[in-house]
């Protein structure tokens, strides 16, 4: 938000340097993000002087040029070559001296140099008004009327306004500071705290009076909860023309382009007082009646930007007896606004429900200065005052008459909010004891009334425009920011308690796994937890009944909290594939959200997603694509890194076309595999996508149970033996491995499946596993007899348990 320093000075007599004001505003919570210098005329006419043309003769070498002698207040007149047809002796003219940089109306610059034009020396430039930013005419040089002193600075003749503009990063809760008046109130409170007395000057509306009652527009409000206050007045016989220069300069300083006197005044008052206004062409209001109401769903309405919009029954609309005119608090209509032919205006000033305005603005994707203020909450107490202020300015600047009384729909008056402020709570929260007189002074400077004072505290009343101050703690925060955070004394001692932290803290485990994944070529992603409710229809594993809905969604694509990280991952894959990034390995730590009846739960997950090639193609290595076994290797690396013991289990899920899961104590730790094409194709992805979902909350529980054990490297050699087993198709490797480990716990070190065969020469329903067993004894060299004995035990166990046969 831009705030003009000169405009602030209209409210308070502040004489602080710009740098000190910037620092004070930031200390008060209105953080100044930058300061710009504004000049009503770019360059401030520096280097330009008033000159008198003493002589004007034809250029000896050019038909269209003149040779002039100009007095610019120096010892001798200077010679200037001029091409303007209207230059003549005796004229007072603006002269750009050598070395001056001039800026034209379009902002282009030109540095004036000494030079020769067609063989004649030229020591400056006699300027047209558009060449120095004083107008648009380029018919000839600018001839000044009246008498002047040769050499007089041109910026003394034409008043140039110089200003400093603060760019304030306004926080959403500070609705009261969305105007120059609001910022001036805060600045005044800060200056008073420094020990200076300072009054605030508000624009007077005492000159408001009705000239004649000949053109009243009746007002009807159908829902006082959506429209707690609505005021209107009619001004007739106006002229649409340019605004006065002082209004234009104020608006230009804060980045608003002037349009005409009526529109400029509504903008001026909004930025001055914080009250948005809207001007209607009164002759376009059917039956001279304004009806504030909601309309039926699917009603079409064309707004000021010539966009046809479909209305919601929740949108507040300003209508006449026949048609809608304006989306209340957001944007006007294309056919009811002020135009060059307007002669009578109906001026509106209102207070609309902030929530309703915010939803309407978001629903239609509109962000205006008016909606910015309405949706945060404006001051309902100044609705009529701002209307009077604008009406007075319109009357002064357009020559019109006020032709109706102010109609003020205000059924339920807003009252100050009572709060009792205890001194003990002030001292406790701030950490220092502040004098009671100082507290009272700060509250008074903030327009907070002190009703009574006792030994324990104060009874106070908070004005309605402070929408962010409702509780005692809010008031204490106000006291602290005006008192100054930098004025709080710090204790010489800092008392710090050292927290008990283990190596199994969430962030430590997360960093360890993230480092592992990055080392394998993965990139971390962070996705929005808000998503569309449509995703619950893509799979049977999540239900729309479990969605956690957002009460005021920005759009239907962000209407619920996600139940799975899967769809966020697929959105990321789709985004990158559409931009020719074909080889992708992503991981994300994130939460899923689920509704269980009246309660909700959050679960943390780690998701992995792979698509395309997993290595870079070069002269020695071919292209290797992501597949099930690559992803399984990554999962195994995570499990091994954390020294967790898992077991395989079959996976029955419509998310995966093929996949398995790892379990610990019959609870699923991770599911992974190739995603179902029916889900992937919904995102327009044609490639195979491999996905893993790891239950991070459960992992943190179990990782504490497994203690890492270091062992001495065996001194004695390992022994390897193999079995080629003929098995039924339903027997998996996990069952073979588990049976072997239970049969021999002491000598068996590792079981590995190194070949699987299905096909010819095998009985129907059978498969062949080639399984290797590694044995080692920590204390001696194993003999063939010992190993043969164990292998025979395995053979007997496999035959009995799985009906296996040795091939």
GROMACS .gro file of C-alpha atoms in nm, residues 361-771:
model
  411
  361UNK     CA    1  -1.428  -1.124  -0.497
  362UNK     CA    2  -1.263  -1.466  -0.481
  363UNK     CA    3  -1.549  -1.634  -0.664
  364UNK     CA    4  -1.520  -1.395  -0.960
  365UNK     CA    5  -1.143  -1.353  -0.945
  366UNK     CA    6  -1.166  -0.978  -0.893
  367UNK     CA    7  -0.934  -0.771  -0.676
  368UNK     CA    8  -1.005  -0.399  -0.654
  369UNK     CA    9  -0.907  -0.126  -0.411
  370UNK     CA   10  -1.266  -0.128  -0.286
  371UNK     CA   11  -1.286  -0.505  -0.230
  372UNK     CA   12  -0.944  -0.496  -0.062
  373UNK     CA   13  -1.091  -0.267   0.203
  374UNK     CA   14  -1.444  -0.404   0.232
  375UNK     CA   15  -1.330  -0.764   0.279
  376UNK     CA   16  -1.101  -0.669   0.567
  377UNK     CA   17  -1.355  -0.449   0.740
  378UNK     CA   18  -1.389  -0.072   0.720
  379UNK     CA   19  -1.518   0.181   0.973
  380UNK     CA   20  -1.901   0.173   0.980
  381UNK     CA   21  -1.905   0.498   1.177
  382UNK     CA   22  -1.772   0.719   0.894
  383UNK     CA   23  -2.003   0.603   0.613
  384UNK     CA   24  -2.207   0.924   0.616
  385UNK     CA   25  -1.910   1.150   0.692
  386UNK     CA   26  -1.714   1.017   0.391
  387UNK     CA   27  -2.020   1.067   0.171
  388UNK     CA   28  -2.046   1.430   0.279
  389UNK     CA   29  -1.674   1.482   0.220
  390UNK     CA   30  -1.701   1.346  -0.135
  391UNK     CA   31  -2.020   1.540  -0.210
  392UNK     CA   32  -1.855   1.867  -0.106
  393UNK     CA   33  -1.554   1.798  -0.330
  394UNK     CA   34  -1.775   1.703  -0.626
  395UNK     CA   35  -1.976   2.021  -0.584
  396UNK     CA   36  -1.655   2.226  -0.572
  397UNK     CA   37  -1.490   2.056  -0.870
  398UNK     CA   38  -1.784   1.993  -1.103
  399UNK     CA   39  -2.015   2.285  -1.045
  400UNK     CA   40  -2.310   2.068  -0.944
  401UNK     CA   41  -2.577   2.102  -0.678
  402UNK     CA   42  -2.671   1.863  -0.399
  403UNK     CA   43  -3.030   1.778  -0.487
  404UNK     CA   44  -3.138   1.534  -0.215
  405UNK     CA   45  -3.102   1.470   0.152
  406UNK     CA   46  -2.869   1.186   0.251
  407UNK     CA   47  -3.065   0.862   0.282
  408UNK     CA   48  -2.896   0.662   0.559
  409UNK     CA   49  -3.009   0.301   0.605
  410UNK     CA   50  -2.861   0.212   0.945
  411UNK     CA   51  -3.103  -0.009   1.144
  412UNK     CA   52  -2.860  -0.135   1.406
  413UNK     CA   53  -2.601   0.107   1.537
  414UNK     CA   54  -2.247  -0.017   1.595
  415UNK     CA   55  -2.126   0.027   1.950
  416UNK     CA   56  -1.780   0.048   2.103
  417UNK     CA   57  -1.647  -0.284   2.232
  418UNK     CA   58  -1.600  -0.290   2.614
  419UNK     CA   59  -1.288  -0.458   2.754
  420UNK     CA   60  -1.143  -0.464   3.105
  421UNK     CA   61  -0.766  -0.428   3.104
  422UNK     CA   62  -0.576  -0.557   3.410
  423UNK     CA   63  -0.239  -0.409   3.497
  424UNK     CA   64  -0.100  -0.746   3.612
  425UNK     CA   65  -0.167  -0.898   3.269
  426UNK     CA   66   0.000  -0.602   3.099
  427UNK     CA   67   0.315  -0.640   3.306
  428UNK     CA   68   0.313  -1.019   3.272
  429UNK     CA   69   0.282  -1.026   2.893
  430UNK     CA   70   0.512  -0.733   2.818
  431UNK     CA   71   0.774  -0.833   3.072
  432UNK     CA   72   0.828  -0.479   3.197
  433UNK     CA   73   0.627  -0.251   3.420
  434UNK     CA   74   0.496   0.049   3.226
  435UNK     CA   75   0.369   0.355   3.409
  436UNK     CA   76  -0.009   0.374   3.426
  437UNK     CA   77  -0.008   0.729   3.296
  438UNK     CA   78   0.186   0.610   2.989
  439UNK     CA   79  -0.064   0.329   2.931
  440UNK     CA   80  -0.353   0.574   2.949
  441UNK     CA   81  -0.177   0.816   2.714
  442UNK     CA   82  -0.116   0.542   2.457
  443UNK     CA   83  -0.477   0.424   2.471
  444UNK     CA   84  -0.609   0.776   2.433
  445UNK     CA   85  -0.380   0.839   2.135
  446UNK     CA   86  -0.521   0.522   1.973
  447UNK     CA   87  -0.881   0.649   2.010
  448UNK     CA   88  -0.948   0.387   2.279
  449UNK     CA   89  -1.162   0.546   2.549
  450UNK     CA   90  -1.065   0.496   2.912
  451UNK     CA   91  -1.393   0.482   3.101
  452UNK     CA   92  -1.265   0.414   3.450
  453UNK     CA   93  -0.943   0.332   3.634
  454UNK     CA   94  -0.905   0.119   3.946
  455UNK     CA   95  -0.616  -0.033   4.136
  456UNK     CA   96  -0.640  -0.354   3.933
  457UNK     CA   97  -0.702  -0.219   3.586
  458UNK     CA   98  -0.896  -0.004   3.341
  459UNK     CA   99  -1.238  -0.025   3.182
  460UNK     CA  100  -1.198   0.075   2.819
  461UNK     CA  101  -1.406   0.103   2.500
  462UNK     CA  102  -1.262   0.007   2.160
  463UNK     CA  103  -1.394   0.184   1.848
  464UNK     CA  104  -1.560  -0.036   1.583
  465UNK     CA  105  -1.300   0.046   1.317
  466UNK     CA  106  -1.042  -0.156   1.513
  467UNK     CA  107  -1.170  -0.490   1.384
  468UNK     CA  108  -0.852  -0.665   1.502
  469UNK     CA  109  -0.880  -0.551   1.866
  470UNK     CA  110  -1.141  -0.748   2.059
  471UNK     CA  111  -0.967  -0.903   2.362
  472UNK     CA  112  -0.753  -0.784   2.648
  473UNK     CA  113  -0.446  -0.942   2.489
  474UNK     CA  114  -0.511  -0.746   2.167
  475UNK     CA  115  -0.513  -0.420   2.363
  476UNK     CA  116  -0.187  -0.516   2.534
  477UNK     CA  117  -0.032  -0.575   2.193
  478UNK     CA  118  -0.145  -0.226   2.088
  479UNK     CA  119   0.014  -0.075   2.398
  480UNK     CA  120   0.339  -0.261   2.333
  481UNK     CA  121   0.375  -0.163   1.966
  482UNK     CA  122   0.319   0.207   2.044
  483UNK     CA  123   0.535   0.196   2.356
  484UNK     CA  124   0.806   0.043   2.139
  485UNK     CA  125   0.950  -0.305   2.133
  486UNK     CA  126   1.295  -0.149   2.143
  487UNK     CA  127   1.208   0.023   2.470
  488UNK     CA  128   1.154  -0.305   2.655
  489UNK     CA  129   1.450  -0.362   2.882
  490UNK     CA  130   1.614  -0.701   2.862
  491UNK     CA  131   1.727  -0.890   3.168
  492UNK     CA  132   2.101  -0.934   3.208
  493UNK     CA  133   2.042  -1.306   3.256
  494UNK     CA  134   1.893  -1.542   3.004
  495UNK     CA  135   1.731  -1.852   3.147
  496UNK     CA  136   1.745  -2.133   2.895
  497UNK     CA  137   1.630  -2.489   2.949
  498UNK     CA  138   1.804  -2.756   2.745
  499UNK     CA  139   1.551  -2.986   2.585
  500UNK     CA  140   1.600  -3.359   2.586
  501UNK     CA  141   1.648  -3.465   2.226
  502UNK     CA  142   1.716  -3.812   2.090
  503UNK     CA  143   1.857  -3.927   1.760
  504UNK     CA  144   1.509  -4.044   1.669
  505UNK     CA  145   1.359  -3.694   1.644
  506UNK     CA  146   1.136  -3.656   1.338
  507UNK     CA  147   1.350  -3.392   1.169
  508UNK     CA  148   1.669  -3.593   1.222
  509UNK     CA  149   1.526  -3.906   1.065
  510UNK     CA  150   1.373  -3.696   0.787
  511UNK     CA  151   1.707  -3.530   0.709
  512UNK     CA  152   1.883  -3.866   0.707
  513UNK     CA  153   1.637  -4.016   0.458
  514UNK     CA  154   1.629  -3.698   0.248
  515UNK     CA  155   2.008  -3.709   0.215
  516UNK     CA  156   1.989  -4.074   0.108
  517UNK     CA  157   1.727  -4.000  -0.157
  518UNK     CA  158   1.911  -3.697  -0.291
  519UNK     CA  159   2.224  -3.908  -0.323
  520UNK     CA  160   2.019  -4.146  -0.542
  521UNK     CA  161   1.917  -3.863  -0.775
  522UNK     CA  162   1.580  -3.769  -0.623
  523UNK     CA  163   1.447  -3.414  -0.595
  524UNK     CA  164   1.232  -3.300  -0.305
  525UNK     CA  165   0.894  -3.143  -0.384
  526UNK     CA  166   0.652  -2.945  -0.168
  527UNK     CA  167   0.288  -2.948  -0.278
  528UNK     CA  168  -0.023  -2.764  -0.171
  529UNK     CA  169  -0.229  -2.959   0.082
  530UNK     CA  170  -0.543  -2.812  -0.075
  531UNK     CA  171  -0.679  -3.008  -0.369
  532UNK     CA  172  -0.996  -3.095  -0.557
  533UNK     CA  173  -1.267  -3.321  -0.421
  534UNK     CA  174  -1.282  -3.500  -0.758
  535UNK     CA  175  -0.975  -3.708  -0.674
  536UNK     CA  176  -1.177  -3.914  -0.426
  537UNK     CA  177  -1.359  -4.063  -0.728
  538UNK     CA  178  -1.035  -4.190  -0.884
  539UNK     CA  179  -0.981  -4.479  -0.640
  540UNK     CA  180  -1.165  -4.691  -0.388
  541UNK     CA  181  -0.894  -4.640  -0.125
  542UNK     CA  182  -1.024  -4.294  -0.034
  543UNK     CA  183  -1.384  -4.181   0.009
  544UNK     CA  184  -1.546  -3.844  -0.049
  545UNK     CA  185  -1.715  -3.884   0.292
  546UNK     CA  186  -1.371  -3.860   0.453
  547UNK     CA  187  -1.284  -3.531   0.283
  548UNK     CA  188  -1.202  -3.236   0.508
  549UNK     CA  189  -1.382  -2.952   0.330
  550UNK     CA  190  -1.264  -2.591   0.324
  551UNK     CA  191  -1.535  -2.351   0.439
  552UNK     CA  192  -1.429  -2.067   0.207
  553UNK     CA  193  -1.231  -2.228  -0.078
  554UNK     CA  194  -1.046  -2.007  -0.324
  555UNK     CA  195  -1.172  -2.235  -0.602
  556UNK     CA  196  -1.315  -2.582  -0.657
  557UNK     CA  197  -0.963  -2.703  -0.737
  558UNK     CA  198  -0.864  -2.610  -0.379
  559UNK     CA  199  -1.183  -2.713  -0.199
  560UNK     CA  200  -1.062  -2.997   0.028
  561UNK     CA  201  -0.753  -3.109   0.215
  562UNK     CA  202  -0.582  -3.399   0.044
  563UNK     CA  203  -0.635  -3.756   0.162
  564UNK     CA  204  -0.333  -3.885  -0.025
  565UNK     CA  205   0.000  -3.752  -0.152
  566UNK     CA  206  -0.046  -3.960  -0.470
  567UNK     CA  207  -0.239  -3.700  -0.667
  568UNK     CA  208  -0.002  -3.419  -0.570
  569UNK     CA  209   0.282  -3.636  -0.704
  570UNK     CA  210   0.097  -3.701  -1.030
  571UNK     CA  211   0.028  -3.330  -1.073
  572UNK     CA  212   0.403  -3.266  -1.038
  573UNK     CA  213   0.483  -3.543  -1.288
  574UNK     CA  214   0.230  -3.405  -1.536
  575UNK     CA  215   0.363  -3.049  -1.495
  576UNK     CA  216   0.719  -3.158  -1.571
  577UNK     CA  217   0.634  -3.397  -1.856
  578UNK     CA  218   0.441  -3.117  -2.026
  579UNK     CA  219   0.763  -2.914  -2.016
  580UNK     CA  220   0.977  -3.188  -2.168
  581UNK     CA  221   1.130  -3.301  -1.837
  582UNK     CA  222   1.093  -3.673  -1.898
  583UNK     CA  223   1.323  -3.835  -1.642
  584UNK     CA  224   1.184  -3.766  -1.296
  585UNK     CA  225   1.253  -3.890  -0.946
  586UNK     CA  226   1.060  -3.702  -0.676
  587UNK     CA  227   1.005  -3.740  -0.304
  588UNK     CA  228   0.783  -3.544  -0.067
  589UNK     CA  229   0.731  -3.536   0.308
  590UNK     CA  230   0.373  -3.428   0.366
  591UNK     CA  231   0.049  -3.483   0.548
  592UNK     CA  232  -0.284  -3.635   0.454
  593UNK     CA  233  -0.608  -3.528   0.619
  594UNK     CA  234  -0.911  -3.741   0.697
  595UNK     CA  235  -1.252  -3.688   0.854
  596UNK     CA  236  -1.367  -3.950   1.100
  597UNK     CA  237  -1.722  -3.857   1.192
  598UNK     CA  238  -1.699  -3.532   1.387
  599UNK     CA  239  -1.321  -3.546   1.427
  600UNK     CA  240  -1.030  -3.511   1.185
  601UNK     CA  241  -0.689  -3.676   1.173
  602UNK     CA  242  -0.356  -3.585   1.015
  603UNK     CA  243  -0.109  -3.850   0.901
  604UNK     CA  244   0.243  -3.784   0.781
  605UNK     CA  245   0.378  -3.971   0.480
  606UNK     CA  246   0.684  -3.998   0.259
  607UNK     CA  247   0.598  -4.042  -0.107
  608UNK     CA  248   0.837  -4.146  -0.385
  609UNK     CA  249   0.760  -4.115  -0.755
  610UNK     CA  250   0.970  -4.231  -1.052
  611UNK     CA  251   0.918  -4.207  -1.427
  612UNK     CA  252   1.148  -4.229  -1.727
  613UNK     CA  253   1.519  -4.304  -1.722
  614UNK     CA  254   1.705  -4.347  -1.393
  615UNK     CA  255   2.053  -4.287  -1.537
  616UNK     CA  256   2.207  -4.054  -1.791
  617UNK     CA  257   2.277  -4.219  -2.123
  618UNK     CA  258   2.645  -4.217  -2.224
  619UNK     CA  259   2.888  -4.405  -2.449
  620UNK     CA  260   2.939  -4.690  -2.206
  621UNK     CA  261   2.598  -4.720  -2.039
  622UNK     CA  262   2.267  -4.755  -2.216
  623UNK     CA  263   1.940  -4.608  -2.099
  624UNK     CA  264   1.796  -4.771  -1.784
  625UNK     CA  265   1.429  -4.701  -1.712
  626UNK     CA  266   1.260  -4.681  -1.375
  627UNK     CA  267   1.088  -5.005  -1.288
  628UNK     CA  268   0.948  -5.195  -0.994
  629UNK     CA  269   1.287  -5.330  -0.886
  630UNK     CA  270   1.454  -4.988  -0.895
  631UNK     CA  271   1.187  -4.852  -0.660
  632UNK     CA  272   1.214  -5.165  -0.442
  633UNK     CA  273   1.587  -5.103  -0.415
  634UNK     CA  274   1.524  -4.750  -0.291
  635UNK     CA  275   1.273  -4.874  -0.031
  636UNK     CA  276   1.518  -5.144   0.081
  637UNK     CA  277   1.791  -4.880   0.115
  638UNK     CA  278   1.563  -4.671   0.343
  639UNK     CA  279   1.476  -4.975   0.556
  640UNK     CA  280   1.841  -5.079   0.578
  641UNK     CA  281   1.949  -4.722   0.662
  642UNK     CA  282   1.716  -4.720   0.963
  643UNK     CA  283   1.802  -5.083   1.054
  644UNK     CA  284   1.437  -5.191   1.054
  645UNK     CA  285   1.323  -5.551   1.010
  646UNK     CA  286   1.028  -5.586   0.771
  647UNK     CA  287   0.844  -5.863   0.594
  648UNK     CA  288   0.680  -5.881   0.254
  649UNK     CA  289   0.307  -5.903   0.205
  650UNK     CA  290   0.075  -5.914  -0.093
  651UNK     CA  291  -0.096  -5.590  -0.185
  652UNK     CA  292  -0.455  -5.562  -0.297
  653UNK     CA  293  -0.515  -5.202  -0.410
  654UNK     CA  294  -0.669  -5.046  -0.719
  655UNK     CA  295  -0.395  -4.780  -0.706
  656UNK     CA  296  -0.131  -5.026  -0.826
  657UNK     CA  297  -0.139  -5.257  -1.127
  658UNK     CA  298   0.142  -5.450  -0.958
  659UNK     CA  299   0.284  -5.389  -0.614
  660UNK     CA  300   0.371  -5.521  -0.272
  661UNK     CA  301   0.389  -5.386   0.079
  662UNK     CA  302   0.630  -5.414   0.371
  663UNK     CA  303   0.485  -5.477   0.713
  664UNK     CA  304   0.606  -5.466   1.070
  665UNK     CA  305   0.402  -5.657   1.327
  666UNK     CA  306   0.111  -5.692   1.082
  667UNK     CA  307   0.086  -5.314   1.027
  668UNK     CA  308   0.173  -5.172   0.686
  669UNK     CA  309   0.487  -4.959   0.675
  670UNK     CA  310   0.506  -4.893   0.301
  671UNK     CA  311   0.321  -4.978  -0.019
  672UNK     CA  312   0.489  -4.947  -0.357
  673UNK     CA  313   0.464  -5.057  -0.717
  674UNK     CA  314   0.356  -4.957  -1.064
  675UNK     CA  315   0.056  -4.724  -1.067
  676UNK     CA  316  -0.263  -4.833  -1.237
  677UNK     CA  317  -0.297  -4.698  -1.589
  678UNK     CA  318  -0.659  -4.600  -1.516
  679UNK     CA  319  -0.536  -4.344  -1.261
  680UNK     CA  320  -0.231  -4.227  -1.452
  681UNK     CA  321  -0.427  -4.169  -1.773
  682UNK     CA  322  -0.662  -3.930  -1.593
  683UNK     CA  323  -0.365  -3.693  -1.570
  684UNK     CA  324  -0.278  -3.735  -1.939
  685UNK     CA  325   0.037  -3.934  -1.853
  686UNK     CA  326   0.126  -4.211  -2.099
  687UNK     CA  327   0.448  -4.329  -1.932
  688UNK     CA  328   0.471  -4.594  -1.660
  689UNK     CA  329   0.477  -4.431  -1.317
  690UNK     CA  330   0.617  -4.604  -1.008
  691UNK     CA  331   0.504  -4.483  -0.670
  692UNK     CA  332   0.569  -4.558  -0.303
  693UNK     CA  333   0.378  -4.440   0.003
  694UNK     CA  334   0.557  -4.475   0.335
  695UNK     CA  335   0.368  -4.431   0.663
  696UNK     CA  336   0.604  -4.186   0.832
  697UNK     CA  337   0.418  -4.170   1.162
  698UNK     CA  338   0.441  -4.548   1.203
  699UNK     CA  339   0.806  -4.546   1.097
  700UNK     CA  340   0.889  -4.302   1.378
  701UNK     CA  341   0.722  -4.535   1.628
  702UNK     CA  342   0.910  -4.847   1.521
  703UNK     CA  343   1.250  -4.695   1.455
  704UNK     CA  344   1.297  -4.650   1.832
  705UNK     CA  345   1.259  -5.025   1.887
  706UNK     CA  346   1.551  -5.125   1.669
  707UNK     CA  347   1.891  -5.062   1.821
  708UNK     CA  348   2.185  -5.054   1.587
  709UNK     CA  349   2.442  -5.319   1.677
  710UNK     CA  350   2.804  -5.314   1.562
  711UNK     CA  351   2.980  -5.644   1.509
  712UNK     CA  352   3.339  -5.734   1.443
  713UNK     CA  353   3.416  -5.834   1.086
  714UNK     CA  354   3.426  -6.218   1.075
  715UNK     CA  355   3.775  -6.363   1.085
  716UNK     CA  356   3.664  -6.686   0.922
  717UNK     CA  357   3.547  -6.738   0.564
  718UNK     CA  358   3.187  -6.749   0.450
  719UNK     CA  359   3.045  -7.059   0.283
  720UNK     CA  360   2.786  -7.040   0.003
  721UNK     CA  361   2.545  -7.314  -0.101
  722UNK     CA  362   2.257  -7.315  -0.350
  723UNK     CA  363   1.924  -7.490  -0.392
  724UNK     CA  364   1.722  -7.512  -0.712
  725UNK     CA  365   1.369  -7.558  -0.577
  726UNK     CA  366   1.058  -7.664  -0.766
  727UNK     CA  367   0.767  -7.491  -0.590
  728UNK     CA  368   0.399  -7.420  -0.627
  729UNK     CA  369   0.326  -7.082  -0.785
  730UNK     CA  370   0.166  -6.943  -0.468
  731UNK     CA  371   0.486  -6.988  -0.260
  732UNK     CA  372   0.688  -6.667  -0.244
  733UNK     CA  373   1.050  -6.599  -0.157
  734UNK     CA  374   0.961  -6.434   0.173
  735UNK     CA  375   0.818  -6.767   0.296
  736UNK     CA  376   1.135  -6.953   0.192
  737UNK     CA  377   1.356  -6.697   0.364
  738UNK     CA  378   1.152  -6.697   0.685
  739UNK     CA  379   1.155  -7.079   0.702
  740UNK     CA  380   1.533  -7.089   0.654
  741UNK     CA  381   1.596  -6.826   0.922
  742UNK     CA  382   1.381  -7.014   1.172
  743UNK     CA  383   1.554  -7.346   1.091
  744UNK     CA  384   1.909  -7.214   1.137
  745UNK     CA  385   1.953  -6.907   1.355
  746UNK     CA  386   2.323  -6.937   1.443
  747UNK     CA  387   2.518  -6.994   1.121
  748UNK     CA  388   2.290  -6.856   0.851
  749UNK     CA  389   2.392  -6.504   0.751
  750UNK     CA  390   2.202  -6.432   0.432
  751UNK     CA  391   1.938  -6.580   0.200
  752UNK     CA  392   1.919  -6.455  -0.159
  753UNK     CA  393   1.697  -6.531  -0.458
  754UNK     CA  394   1.910  -6.513  -0.773
  755UNK     CA  395   1.691  -6.674  -1.036
  756UNK     CA  396   1.323  -6.739  -1.106
  757UNK     CA  397   1.202  -6.958  -1.392
  758UNK     CA  398   0.852  -7.022  -1.520
  759UNK     CA  399   0.785  -7.193  -1.853
  760UNK     CA  400   0.865  -7.501  -2.054
  761UNK     CA  401   0.979  -7.827  -1.895
  762UNK     CA  402   0.804  -7.746  -1.567
  763UNK     CA  403   0.478  -7.901  -1.449
  764UNK     CA  404   0.168  -7.681  -1.464
  765UNK     CA  405   0.129  -7.453  -1.160
  766UNK     CA  406   0.498  -7.481  -1.076
  767UNK     CA  407   0.798  -7.243  -1.078
  768UNK     CA  408   1.167  -7.276  -1.012
  769UNK     CA  409   1.357  -7.071  -0.753
  770UNK     CA  410   1.738  -7.059  -0.740
  771UNK     CA  411   1.816  -6.969  -0.379
   0.00000   0.00000   0.00000
